[in-house]
Short mmCIF file of C-alpha atoms and ligand atoms in Angstrom, two decimals:
data_model
loop_
_atom_site.label_atom_id
_atom_site.label_comp_id
_atom_site.label_asym_id
_atom_site.label_seq_id
_atom_site.Cartn_x
_atom_site.Cartn_y
_atom_site.Cartn_z
CA UNK L 8 0.01 -0.08 0.00
CA UNK L 9 1.38 3.79 -0.22
CA UNK L 10 0.86 6.27 2.47
CA UNK L 11 -1.87 8.98 2.48
CA UNK L 12 -0.47 12.46 1.14
CA UNK L 13 1.10 14.56 3.67
CA UNK L 14 3.18 17.84 3.70
CA UNK L 15 6.92 17.27 3.89
CA UNK L 16 9.30 19.38 5.68
CA UNK L 17 13.16 18.57 5.97
CA UNK L 18 14.65 20.91 8.47
CA UNK L 19 18.48 21.84 8.10
CA UNK L 20 19.09 22.18 11.83
CA UNK L 21 17.74 21.54 15.32
CA UNK L 22 16.26 24.90 15.58
CA UNK L 23 14.42 24.83 12.60
CA UNK L 24 13.15 21.39 13.30
CA UNK L 25 11.64 22.72 16.73
CA UNK L 26 10.24 25.67 14.77
CA UNK L 27 8.57 23.19 12.08
CA UNK L 28 7.39 21.10 15.04
CA UNK L 29 5.71 24.17 16.75
CA UNK L 30 4.15 25.55 13.72
CA UNK L 31 3.00 21.92 12.44
CA UNK L 32 1.05 21.10 15.90
CA UNK L 33 -0.14 17.74 16.81
CA UNK L 34 -0.95 16.40 13.54
CA UNK L 35 2.72 16.62 12.44
CA UNK L 36 5.10 13.44 12.93
CA UNK L 37 8.67 13.16 13.05
CA UNK L 38 10.55 10.77 10.96
CA UNK L 39 14.03 9.60 11.73
CA UNK L 40 15.01 6.13 10.02
CA UNK L 41 11.48 5.62 9.28
CA UNK L 42 11.97 1.85 10.18
CA UNK L 43 8.89 1.70 12.53
CA UNK L 44 7.01 4.75 10.78
CA UNK L 45 7.39 3.80 7.15
CA UNK L 46 5.27 0.45 7.73
CA UNK L 47 2.68 2.48 9.83
CA UNK L 48 2.27 5.07 7.00
CA UNK L 49 2.07 2.37 4.51
CA UNK L 50 -0.75 0.67 6.17
CA UNK L 51 -2.19 4.04 6.93
CA UNK L 52 -2.08 3.39 10.66
CA UNK L 53 -0.61 6.80 10.66
CA UNK L 54 -1.98 9.45 8.71
CA UNK L 55 -0.01 12.60 9.69
CA UNK L 56 -0.78 16.09 7.81
CA UNK L 57 2.85 16.92 7.97
CA UNK L 58 5.99 14.79 8.02
CA UNK L 59 9.08 16.25 9.63
CA UNK L 60 12.24 14.77 8.26
CA UNK L 61 15.22 14.69 10.53
CA UNK L 62 17.62 13.15 7.79
CA UNK L 63 19.79 16.43 7.52
CA UNK L 64 20.40 16.83 11.17
CA UNK L 65 24.01 15.21 11.23
CA UNK L 66 24.80 16.99 14.50
CA UNK L 67 22.40 14.65 16.15
CA UNK L 68 24.00 11.57 14.81
CA UNK L 69 27.57 11.59 16.81
CA UNK L 70 28.60 10.31 20.01
CA UNK L 71 30.45 12.30 22.38
CA UNK L 72 32.47 11.85 25.45
CA UNK L 73 30.73 13.71 28.56
CA UNK L 74 33.19 13.04 31.62
CA UNK L 75 31.24 10.39 33.51
CA UNK L 76 29.02 9.40 30.45
CA UNK L 77 28.63 9.19 27.00
CA UNK L 78 26.05 11.22 24.87
CA UNK L 79 24.83 9.21 22.04
CA UNK L 80 22.92 11.63 19.43
CA UNK L 81 19.15 10.55 18.83
CA UNK L 82 19.92 9.99 15.08
CA UNK L 83 22.61 7.49 15.47
CA UNK L 84 21.51 4.48 13.56
CA UNK L 85 21.96 1.02 15.05
CA UNK L 86 24.66 0.52 12.53
CA UNK L 87 26.64 3.43 14.07
CA UNK L 88 26.11 2.33 17.43
CA UNK L 89 27.43 -1.03 16.76
CA UNK L 90 30.65 0.44 15.50
CA UNK L 91 31.15 3.43 17.60
CA UNK L 92 34.23 3.23 19.87
CA UNK L 93 32.81 5.13 22.71
CA UNK L 94 29.86 3.00 22.91
CA UNK L 95 31.78 -0.08 22.39
CA UNK L 96 33.96 1.12 25.44
CA UNK L 97 31.29 2.40 27.71
CA UNK L 98 28.00 0.70 26.91
CA UNK L 99 28.72 -2.86 26.01
CA UNK L 100 24.96 -3.81 26.90
CA UNK L 101 23.78 -1.33 24.13
CA UNK L 102 26.21 -3.05 21.67
CA UNK L 103 24.80 -6.62 22.45
CA UNK L 104 21.10 -5.61 22.45
CA UNK L 105 21.40 -3.63 19.21
CA UNK L 106 23.09 -6.53 17.51
CA UNK L 107 19.93 -8.49 18.20
CA UNK L 108 17.48 -5.62 16.66
CA UNK L 109 16.07 -6.31 13.28
CA UNK L 110 18.27 -6.95 10.24
CA UNK L 111 21.29 -5.29 8.72
CA UNK L 112 19.28 -3.10 6.29
CA UNK L 113 16.89 -2.11 9.02
CA UNK L 114 19.97 -1.18 11.34
CA UNK L 115 21.28 0.92 8.62
CA UNK L 116 18.38 3.16 8.79
CA UNK L 117 16.74 2.61 12.03
CA UNK L 118 17.93 5.13 15.03
CA UNK L 119 18.67 4.74 18.77
CA UNK L 120 16.36 7.89 19.32
CA UNK L 121 13.73 6.41 17.16
CA UNK L 122 13.56 3.04 18.87
CA UNK L 123 13.21 4.60 22.03
CA UNK L 124 10.64 7.65 21.05
CA UNK L 125 8.53 4.69 19.49
CA UNK L 126 8.19 3.36 22.87
CA UNK L 127 7.22 -0.24 21.59
CA UNK L 128 7.33 -2.69 24.68
CA UNK L 129 8.58 -5.49 22.33
CA UNK L 130 11.57 -3.33 21.18
CA UNK L 131 14.85 -4.32 22.70
CA UNK L 132 16.23 -0.85 23.39
CA UNK L 133 13.81 0.62 25.97
CA UNK L 134 14.69 -2.01 28.50
CA UNK L 135 18.36 -1.63 27.86
CA UNK L 136 18.16 2.37 28.42
CA UNK L 137 16.03 1.64 31.83
CA UNK L 138 18.91 -0.91 32.86
CA UNK L 139 21.51 1.60 32.26
CA UNK L 140 19.84 4.14 34.15
CA UNK L 141 20.16 6.37 30.77
CA UNK L 142 18.64 10.00 30.62
CA UNK L 143 17.00 11.37 27.57
CA UNK L 144 17.62 14.84 26.42
CA UNK L 145 14.53 16.56 24.99
CA UNK L 146 14.47 19.86 23.46
CA UNK L 147 11.50 22.04 22.25
CA UNK L 148 11.34 25.84 21.41
CA UNK L 149 10.53 26.22 25.38
CA UNK L 150 14.00 24.83 26.38
CA UNK L 151 15.70 21.66 27.26
CA UNK L 152 14.90 18.67 30.05
CA UNK L 153 16.62 15.65 30.83
CA UNK L 154 14.25 12.73 31.54
CA UNK L 155 15.33 9.52 33.28
CA UNK L 156 14.65 6.23 31.16
CA UNK L 157 12.46 5.03 33.90
CA UNK L 158 10.06 8.12 33.50
CA UNK L 159 10.24 8.02 29.78
CA UNK L 160 8.30 5.08 28.88
CA UNK L 161 4.74 6.02 29.89
CA UNK L 162 2.50 3.40 28.58
CA UNK L 163 2.15 1.13 25.58
CA UNK L 164 3.74 3.18 22.59
CA UNK L 165 3.49 6.22 24.48
CA UNK L 166 6.74 8.27 25.52
CA UNK L 167 6.95 11.32 27.87
CA UNK L 168 7.73 13.74 24.75
CA UNK L 169 5.64 16.51 24.49
CA UNK L 170 4.16 17.03 20.88
CA UNK L 171 6.50 20.00 20.39
CA UNK L 172 9.57 17.92 21.90
CA UNK L 173 12.55 16.48 19.93
CA UNK L 174 14.41 13.75 21.43
CA UNK L 175 18.34 14.91 20.72
CA UNK L 176 20.33 12.43 22.61
CA UNK L 177 20.63 9.78 25.26
CA UNK L 178 23.12 9.98 28.14
CA UNK L 179 24.47 7.08 29.16
CA UNK L 180 26.35 6.93 32.51
CA UNK L 181 29.84 5.04 32.11
CA UNK L 182 29.72 1.97 34.30
CA UNK L 183 32.51 1.73 37.06
CA UNK L 184 34.93 -1.17 37.01
CA UNK L 185 34.01 -4.93 37.28
CA UNK L 186 30.61 -4.89 35.80
CA UNK L 187 29.58 -7.49 33.23
CA UNK L 188 26.58 -7.14 30.98
CA UNK L 189 24.39 -9.28 29.00
CA UNK L 190 21.06 -9.29 26.68
CA UNK L 191 19.02 -12.18 26.67
CA UNK L 192 16.42 -12.38 23.70
CA UNK L 193 13.87 -14.93 23.37
CA UNK L 194 12.57 -15.08 19.88
CA UNK L 195 11.33 -17.95 17.64
CA UNK L 196 12.38 -16.97 13.98
CA UNK L 197 15.06 -14.76 12.67
CA UNK L 198 14.33 -10.82 12.66
CA UNK L 199 11.60 -11.48 14.94
CA UNK L 200 10.71 -9.18 18.30
CA UNK L 201 11.35 -10.43 21.65
CA UNK L 202 8.67 -12.45 23.35
CA UNK L 203 10.62 -11.67 26.44
CA UNK L 204 14.14 -9.90 26.43
CA UNK L 205 16.27 -9.24 29.69
CA UNK L 206 18.78 -6.74 29.74
CA UNK L 207 21.30 -6.99 33.03
CA UNK L 208 24.53 -5.35 34.19
CA UNK L 209 26.14 -6.99 37.25
CA UNK L 210 29.40 -6.31 39.49
CA UNK L 211 30.69 -9.30 41.12
CA UNK L 212 31.92 -8.89 44.58
CA UNK L 213 34.42 -11.62 46.06
CA UNK L 214 32.90 -14.09 43.55
CA UNK L 215 29.18 -13.08 44.37
CA UNK L 216 26.81 -11.08 42.42
CA UNK L 217 26.69 -7.87 44.44
CA UNK L 218 25.30 -4.91 42.42
CA UNK L 219 22.83 -5.78 39.62
CA UNK L 220 20.26 -3.77 37.18
CA UNK L 221 17.98 -5.59 35.51
CA UNK L 222 15.03 -4.82 33.16
CA UNK L 223 12.82 -6.84 31.14
CA UNK L 224 11.52 -6.33 27.43
CA UNK L 225 7.63 -7.03 26.83
CA UNK L 226 6.54 -7.95 30.12
CA UNK L 227 4.14 -4.99 30.30
CA UNK L 228 3.16 -1.89 28.42
CA UNK L 229 6.40 -0.24 29.30
CA UNK L 230 10.07 -1.94 30.27
CA UNK L 231 9.99 -3.16 33.72
CA UNK L 232 12.87 -2.70 36.24
CA UNK L 233 13.34 -5.62 38.28
CA UNK L 234 13.90 -4.40 41.68
CA UNK L 235 13.09 -7.30 43.60
CA UNK L 236 15.77 -9.44 41.82
CA UNK L 237 18.42 -6.63 42.35
CA UNK L 238 17.39 -6.35 46.07
CA UNK L 239 17.70 -10.20 46.42
CA UNK L 240 20.93 -10.18 44.95
CA UNK L 241 22.21 -7.36 46.94
CA UNK L 242 21.12 -9.18 50.08
CA UNK L 243 23.21 -12.21 49.06
CA UNK L 244 20.78 -14.51 46.96
CA UNK L 245 21.89 -17.14 44.61
CA UNK L 246 21.52 -16.03 40.80
CA UNK L 247 18.73 -18.89 40.34
CA UNK L 248 16.59 -17.83 43.79
CA UNK L 249 16.66 -14.39 42.84
CA UNK L 250 15.68 -14.81 39.15
CA UNK L 251 12.55 -16.42 40.54
CA UNK L 252 11.47 -12.99 41.48
CA UNK L 253 11.83 -11.36 37.88
CA UNK L 254 8.19 -11.25 36.95
CA UNK L 255 7.06 -9.67 40.30
CA UNK L 256 4.93 -6.53 39.76
CA UNK L 257 4.68 -7.33 35.76
CA UNK L 258 1.88 -7.37 33.69
CA UNK L 259 2.57 -9.51 30.58
CA UNK L 260 0.54 -9.51 27.41
CA UNK L 261 -1.00 -12.74 26.08
CA UNK L 262 -0.78 -13.01 22.31
CA UNK L 263 -0.04 -15.10 19.48
CA UNK L 264 3.64 -15.48 20.69
CA UNK L 265 2.58 -16.69 24.19
CA UNK L 266 0.37 -16.24 26.98
CA UNK L 267 0.89 -14.18 30.18
CA UNK L 268 1.59 -17.33 32.31
CA UNK L 269 4.17 -18.39 29.62
CA UNK L 270 6.01 -15.13 29.57
CA UNK L 271 5.89 -15.19 33.50
CA UNK L 272 7.77 -18.62 33.28
CA UNK L 273 10.34 -17.29 30.50
CA UNK L 274 11.09 -14.06 32.48
CA UNK L 275 12.57 -16.06 35.31
CA UNK L 276 14.39 -18.72 33.17
CA UNK L 277 15.81 -16.00 31.02
CA UNK L 278 16.80 -13.65 33.96
CA UNK L 279 18.74 -16.33 35.47
CA UNK L 280 20.68 -17.12 31.86
CA UNK L 281 21.15 -13.32 31.58
CA UNK L 282 22.62 -12.86 35.13
CA UNK L 283 24.84 -16.02 34.94
CA UNK L 284 26.28 -14.93 31.63
CA UNK L 285 26.82 -11.33 32.90
CA UNK L 286 28.27 -12.43 36.01
CA UNK L 287 30.81 -14.98 34.40
CA UNK L 288 32.52 -11.75 32.37
CA UNK G 11 6.27 18.90 -5.23
CA UNK G 12 9.87 18.55 -3.88
CA UNK G 13 12.47 18.25 -6.49
CA UNK G 14 15.09 15.30 -6.01
CA UNK G 15 18.24 14.66 -7.59
CA UNK G 16 19.42 10.97 -7.38
CA UNK G 17 22.17 8.84 -9.14
CA UNK G 18 20.67 5.48 -9.69
CA UNK G 19 23.04 2.91 -11.29
CA UNK G 20 25.20 5.43 -12.52
CA UNK G 21 22.92 7.63 -14.12
CA UNK G 22 21.87 11.04 -12.63
CA UNK G 23 18.22 11.87 -12.45
CA UNK G 24 16.24 15.04 -11.44
CA UNK G 25 12.57 14.68 -10.82
CA UNK G 26 9.77 16.26 -8.96
CA UNK G 27 8.17 13.79 -6.68
CA UNK G 28 5.09 13.58 -4.32
CA UNK G 29 6.44 13.43 -0.77
CA UNK G 30 4.63 10.21 -0.26
CA UNK G 31 6.30 8.30 -3.22
CA UNK G 32 8.19 5.39 -1.90
CA UNK G 33 11.65 4.90 -3.34
CA UNK G 34 10.79 1.57 -4.90
CA UNK G 35 8.04 2.93 -6.81
CA UNK G 36 10.15 5.81 -8.02
CA UNK G 37 12.58 3.17 -9.10
CA UNK G 38 10.12 1.00 -10.80
CA UNK G 39 7.46 3.31 -12.14
CA UNK G 40 9.35 6.29 -12.74
CA UNK G 41 12.65 5.07 -13.90
CA UNK G 42 11.51 1.71 -15.22
CA UNK G 43 13.72 -0.14 -13.01
CA UNK G 44 11.44 -3.30 -12.49
CA UNK G 45 14.37 -5.36 -11.43
CA UNK G 46 13.64 -4.32 -7.74
CA UNK G 47 10.21 -6.05 -6.81
CA UNK G 48 7.89 -5.21 -3.52
CA UNK G 49 7.10 -8.14 -1.59
CA UNK G 50 5.41 -7.06 1.50
CA UNK G 51 3.83 -4.03 3.45
CA UNK G 52 5.89 -4.41 6.76
CA UNK G 53 9.36 -3.95 5.76
CA UNK G 54 9.90 -7.58 6.63
CA UNK G 55 10.76 -9.41 3.61
CA UNK G 56 13.79 -7.60 1.92
CA UNK G 57 12.76 -8.43 -1.59
CA UNK G 58 13.30 -4.64 -2.31
CA UNK G 59 16.72 -4.18 -1.04
CA UNK G 60 18.75 -1.99 -2.78
CA UNK G 61 22.36 0.08 -1.81
CA UNK G 62 22.01 3.57 -0.88
CA UNK G 63 25.30 5.25 -0.54
CA UNK G 64 26.61 1.85 -0.55
CA UNK G 65 24.57 0.50 2.43
CA UNK G 66 21.60 -1.99 1.97
CA UNK G 67 18.36 -0.56 2.59
CA UNK G 68 14.66 -1.87 2.22
CA UNK G 69 13.51 0.89 -0.75
CA UNK G 70 9.87 0.05 0.24
CA UNK G 71 10.90 1.87 3.78
CA UNK G 72 12.36 4.89 2.31
CA UNK G 73 10.61 7.69 0.80
CA UNK G 74 12.08 8.94 -2.69
CA UNK G 75 12.62 12.40 -1.13
CA UNK G 76 14.94 10.98 1.43
CA UNK G 77 17.03 9.48 -1.48
CA UNK G 78 17.73 13.20 -2.62
CA UNK G 79 21.36 13.66 -2.96
CA UNK G 80 22.18 10.12 -2.56
CA UNK G 81 23.58 7.20 -4.70
CA UNK G 82 21.58 4.03 -5.27
CA UNK G 83 22.37 0.98 -6.70
CA UNK G 84 19.90 -1.70 -7.70
CA UNK G 85 20.27 -5.07 -9.11
CA UNK G 86 20.15 -3.67 -12.34
CA UNK G 87 23.13 -1.62 -11.78
CA UNK G 88 25.29 -4.77 -11.46
CA UNK G 89 27.64 -5.36 -14.15
CA UNK G 90 26.65 -8.49 -16.33
CA UNK G 91 27.92 -11.66 -14.93
CA UNK G 92 28.68 -10.16 -11.47
CA UNK G 93 30.25 -12.88 -9.33
CA UNK G 94 27.42 -13.12 -6.92
CA UNK G 95 24.84 -13.34 -9.80
CA UNK G 96 26.87 -16.15 -11.53
CA UNK G 97 26.97 -17.87 -7.79
CA UNK G 98 23.19 -17.67 -7.40
CA UNK G 99 22.96 -19.48 -11.12
CA UNK G 100 25.38 -21.97 -10.63
CA UNK G 101 24.54 -22.96 -7.08
CA UNK G 102 20.60 -23.24 -7.94
CA UNK G 103 19.95 -20.47 -5.42
CA UNK G 104 16.58 -19.47 -6.77
CA UNK G 105 13.32 -21.12 -7.78
CA UNK G 106 10.48 -18.33 -8.39
CA UNK G 107 13.41 -15.60 -8.31
CA UNK G 108 11.18 -13.12 -6.34
CA UNK G 109 13.43 -12.84 -3.57
CA UNK G 110 16.70 -12.94 -5.52
CA UNK G 111 17.28 -9.21 -6.59
CA UNK G 112 17.01 -8.41 -2.62
CA UNK G 113 19.25 -11.48 -1.82
CA UNK G 114 21.84 -10.62 -4.19
CA UNK G 115 21.93 -6.91 -2.96
CA UNK G 116 22.23 -8.01 0.64
CA UNK G 117 24.71 -10.70 0.16
CA UNK G 118 26.90 -8.00 -1.72
CA UNK G 119 26.43 -5.41 1.48
CA UNK G 120 27.38 -8.69 3.44
CA UNK G 121 30.61 -9.17 1.68
CA UNK G 122 31.39 -5.66 1.85
CA UNK G 123 31.86 -5.92 5.69
CA UNK G 124 33.07 -9.54 5.91
CA UNK G 125 34.90 -10.88 2.90
CA UNK G 126 34.84 -14.45 4.07
CA UNK G 127 31.86 -15.17 6.03
CA UNK G 128 30.85 -18.32 7.80
CA UNK G 129 27.81 -20.16 7.32
CA UNK G 130 26.19 -18.76 10.40
CA UNK G 131 27.35 -15.05 9.36
CA UNK G 132 25.74 -15.51 5.97
CA UNK G 133 22.27 -16.52 7.68
CA UNK G 134 22.74 -13.67 10.09
CA UNK G 135 23.39 -11.11 7.49
CA UNK G 136 20.59 -12.24 5.24
CA UNK G 137 18.21 -12.33 8.22
CA UNK G 138 16.29 -9.60 6.74
CA UNK G 139 15.51 -11.31 3.57
CA UNK G 140 12.72 -13.77 3.32
CA UNK G 141 12.76 -16.69 0.46
CA UNK G 142 9.72 -18.98 0.26
CA UNK G 143 11.16 -21.40 -1.84
CA UNK G 144 14.74 -22.62 -1.65
CA UNK G 145 15.15 -23.36 2.01
CA UNK G 146 18.07 -21.10 2.16
CA UNK G 147 20.62 -23.93 1.59
CA UNK G 148 21.55 -23.12 -1.95
CA UNK G 149 21.41 -19.38 -1.22
CA UNK G 150 24.04 -19.67 1.67
CA UNK G 151 26.33 -21.76 -0.87
CA UNK G 152 26.11 -19.32 -3.52
CA UNK G 153 27.14 -16.70 -1.25
CA UNK G 154 30.29 -18.70 -0.15
CA UNK G 155 30.95 -19.52 -3.75
CA UNK G 156 30.80 -15.66 -4.53
CA UNK G 157 32.95 -14.73 -1.57
CA UNK G 158 35.91 -17.05 -2.51
CA UNK G 159 35.86 -15.66 -6.20
CA UNK G 160 35.62 -12.02 -4.99
CA UNK G 161 38.50 -12.69 -2.74
CA UNK G 162 40.47 -14.30 -5.40
CA UNK G 163 42.04 -11.33 -7.24
CA UNK G 164 43.13 -9.46 -3.94
CA UNK G 165 44.77 -12.69 -2.75
CA UNK G 166 46.49 -13.40 -6.18
CA UNK G 167 47.91 -9.90 -5.72
CA UNK G 168 49.40 -10.68 -2.45
CA UNK G 169 50.96 -13.53 -3.40
CA UNK G 170 52.56 -12.61 -6.58
C1 LIG E 327 11.41 -5.94 10.18
C2 LIG E 327 11.67 -5.03 11.08
C3 LIG E 327 12.20 -5.85 12.42
C4 LIG E 327 12.43 -4.91 13.56
N1 LIG E 327 12.80 -5.62 14.64
C5 LIG E 327 12.99 -4.95 15.86
C6 LIG E 327 13.59 -5.90 16.92
O1 LIG E 327 13.71 -7.14 16.95
N2 LIG E 327 14.10 -5.03 17.99
C7 LIG E 327 13.69 -3.78 18.05
O2 LIG E 327 14.06 -3.25 19.29
N3 LIG E 327 13.40 -3.12 17.15
C8 LIG E 327 13.09 -3.83 16.07
N4 LIG E 327 12.66 -2.75 14.77
C9 LIG E 327 12.45 -1.55 14.84
C10 LIG E 327 13.61 -0.60 14.59
O3 LIG E 327 14.57 -0.75 15.76
C11 LIG E 327 13.72 0.63 14.37
O4 LIG E 327 14.57 1.26 13.79
C12 LIG E 327 13.12 1.70 15.55
O5 LIG E 327 12.21 1.00 16.22
C13 LIG E 327 12.80 3.00 15.10
O6 LIG E 327 13.90 3.76 14.67
P1 LIG E 327 13.57 4.94 13.47
O7 LIG E 327 14.68 5.80 13.70
O8 LIG E 327 13.37 4.12 12.42
O9 LIG E 327 12.17 5.64 13.84
P2 LIG E 327 10.82 6.16 13.01
O10 LIG E 327 10.14 4.99 12.31
O11 LIG E 327 11.33 7.20 11.88
O12 LIG E 327 10.09 6.77 14.23
C14 LIG E 327 9.30 6.09 15.05
C15 LIG E 327 8.66 6.99 16.04
O13 LIG E 327 9.41 7.55 16.83
C16 LIG E 327 9.51 9.17 16.61
N5 LIG E 327 10.78 9.68 16.60
C17 LIG E 327 11.74 9.23 15.96
N6 LIG E 327 12.90 9.98 16.29
C18 LIG E 327 12.63 10.89 17.00
C19 LIG E 327 13.26 12.15 17.79
N7 LIG E 327 14.44 12.09 17.53
N8 LIG E 327 12.32 12.81 18.46
C20 LIG E 327 11.19 12.60 18.79
N9 LIG E 327 10.51 11.60 18.16
C21 LIG E 327 11.13 10.85 17.38
C22 LIG E 327 8.56 9.31 15.27
O14 LIG E 327 7.79 10.43 15.22
C23 LIG E 327 7.93 7.86 15.27
O15 LIG E 327 6.70 7.94 16.02
C24 LIG E 327 12.24 -3.60 13.79
C25 LIG E 327 11.85 -3.00 12.44
C26 LIG E 327 11.58 -3.61 11.34
C27 LIG E 327 11.16 -2.92 10.19
S1 LIG E 328 8.84 -5.11 -0.07
FE1 LIG E 328 9.19 -6.28 1.63
S2 LIG E 328 10.69 -5.58 2.75
FE2 LIG E 328 10.55 -4.14 1.12
S1 LIG E 329 13.26 -18.27 -4.92
FE1 LIG E 329 10.99 -17.68 -4.54
S2 LIG E 329 10.98 -16.47 -2.82
FE2 LIG E 329 13.23 -16.99 -3.15
#
């Protein structure tokens, strides 16, 4: 199918983009890599009046060192993220998860910022942003604000961005020494979305897992931080016992890929696998 | 209507296009490059894969306006008897052939990054391209064969 008609704007700078967003109002849609939006336009599930194309905003593609964090431009493609030396050095969890996103052609176009702004609960990267305590940098004509990843995902396909706000970057804190990471994605066919995914980072302390950060993909309308697992590990629980708590407080969906009960079971099994893999580093 | 300038398979084109025109429809309906087919509405099948500025993209999921100022290579832009095309023929890597243009372009992209991929790396690299006929075995063989052939001149230079 072909998309419904729309006006097309291609700003050359962030300020121009913000102006276009303010002018166009609620019926405008931003397009970054288009890898989530194009199928929606083609199926006419999205019919914006105006499409604002960020393609020329090259200043938002870079990754930079910001002292105790790295800042990844919202328009950095998945392809770029996988190869960037700063990301590889300071955010290996993001690299592992991004390698499991879609396929090479989609990764050439799709952007980190787009994957977060889309706020699809089955997407792999929101859980990673939550596990890494990332902050999302949002800008509008009214100013700039930092949104903690834990507050960014509001509901199914709904982010905390206001209609006139642009996601400009993602600030990922550098981990200290001794952290191991893993992303465990369970899916049945190549290129498919996660039925359940587990993002985790752990620090070994005297041969035990001490600090841990765990977040789940597709166990509810937004990514879920597993505080119960983290606290159990901090209290000295073994990985297997702590992982049993993974689904606590989640509202997993039931769909063609699996029932809520099946996902609850998967969450515990995959969390145990992810923690064991991360702790072995 | 925005005016775009693109280079496709070595020739320059300048055209006014509706913003909603998909790159694949521009290639097929405006430029007559029907070598690139459309297989789905969901960006899943990869039949429409072309190279844009050297990287594989699904041309059903790029707007023609987004190709403005860029260079596009379709399967029609490959020189006759390209080693990948030959390998697909010789290894019987197609039946109906619908997926083949996309498979060939994605395979060329794969070898650009990895000149000697293992079977697993080929399966991974072609993850975004679906084939309903072959069961993939011969496609993997064809890519291995093309990789060997495409590496040959370089290695001969090194040893001579
Ligand atoms: C076949 C296929 C398989 C896939 N498999 C996976 C998978 O396994 N795991 C996974 O995580 N993802 C998967 N994806 C999605 C992919 O990761 C997309 O690249 C990503 O979701 C969207 O990024 P984009 O830049 O293409 O965003 P777009 O499609 O351009 O935009 C998506 C949404 O975000 C908004 N937006 C984009 N950028 C900004 C910004 N800077 N500021 C404000 N709003 C913005 C847009 O308005 C739109 O609503 C898949 C996609 C396809 C087509
Ligand atoms: S036609 Fe199926 S991915 Fe483009
Ligand atoms: S040969 Fe028929 S789809 Fe691949």
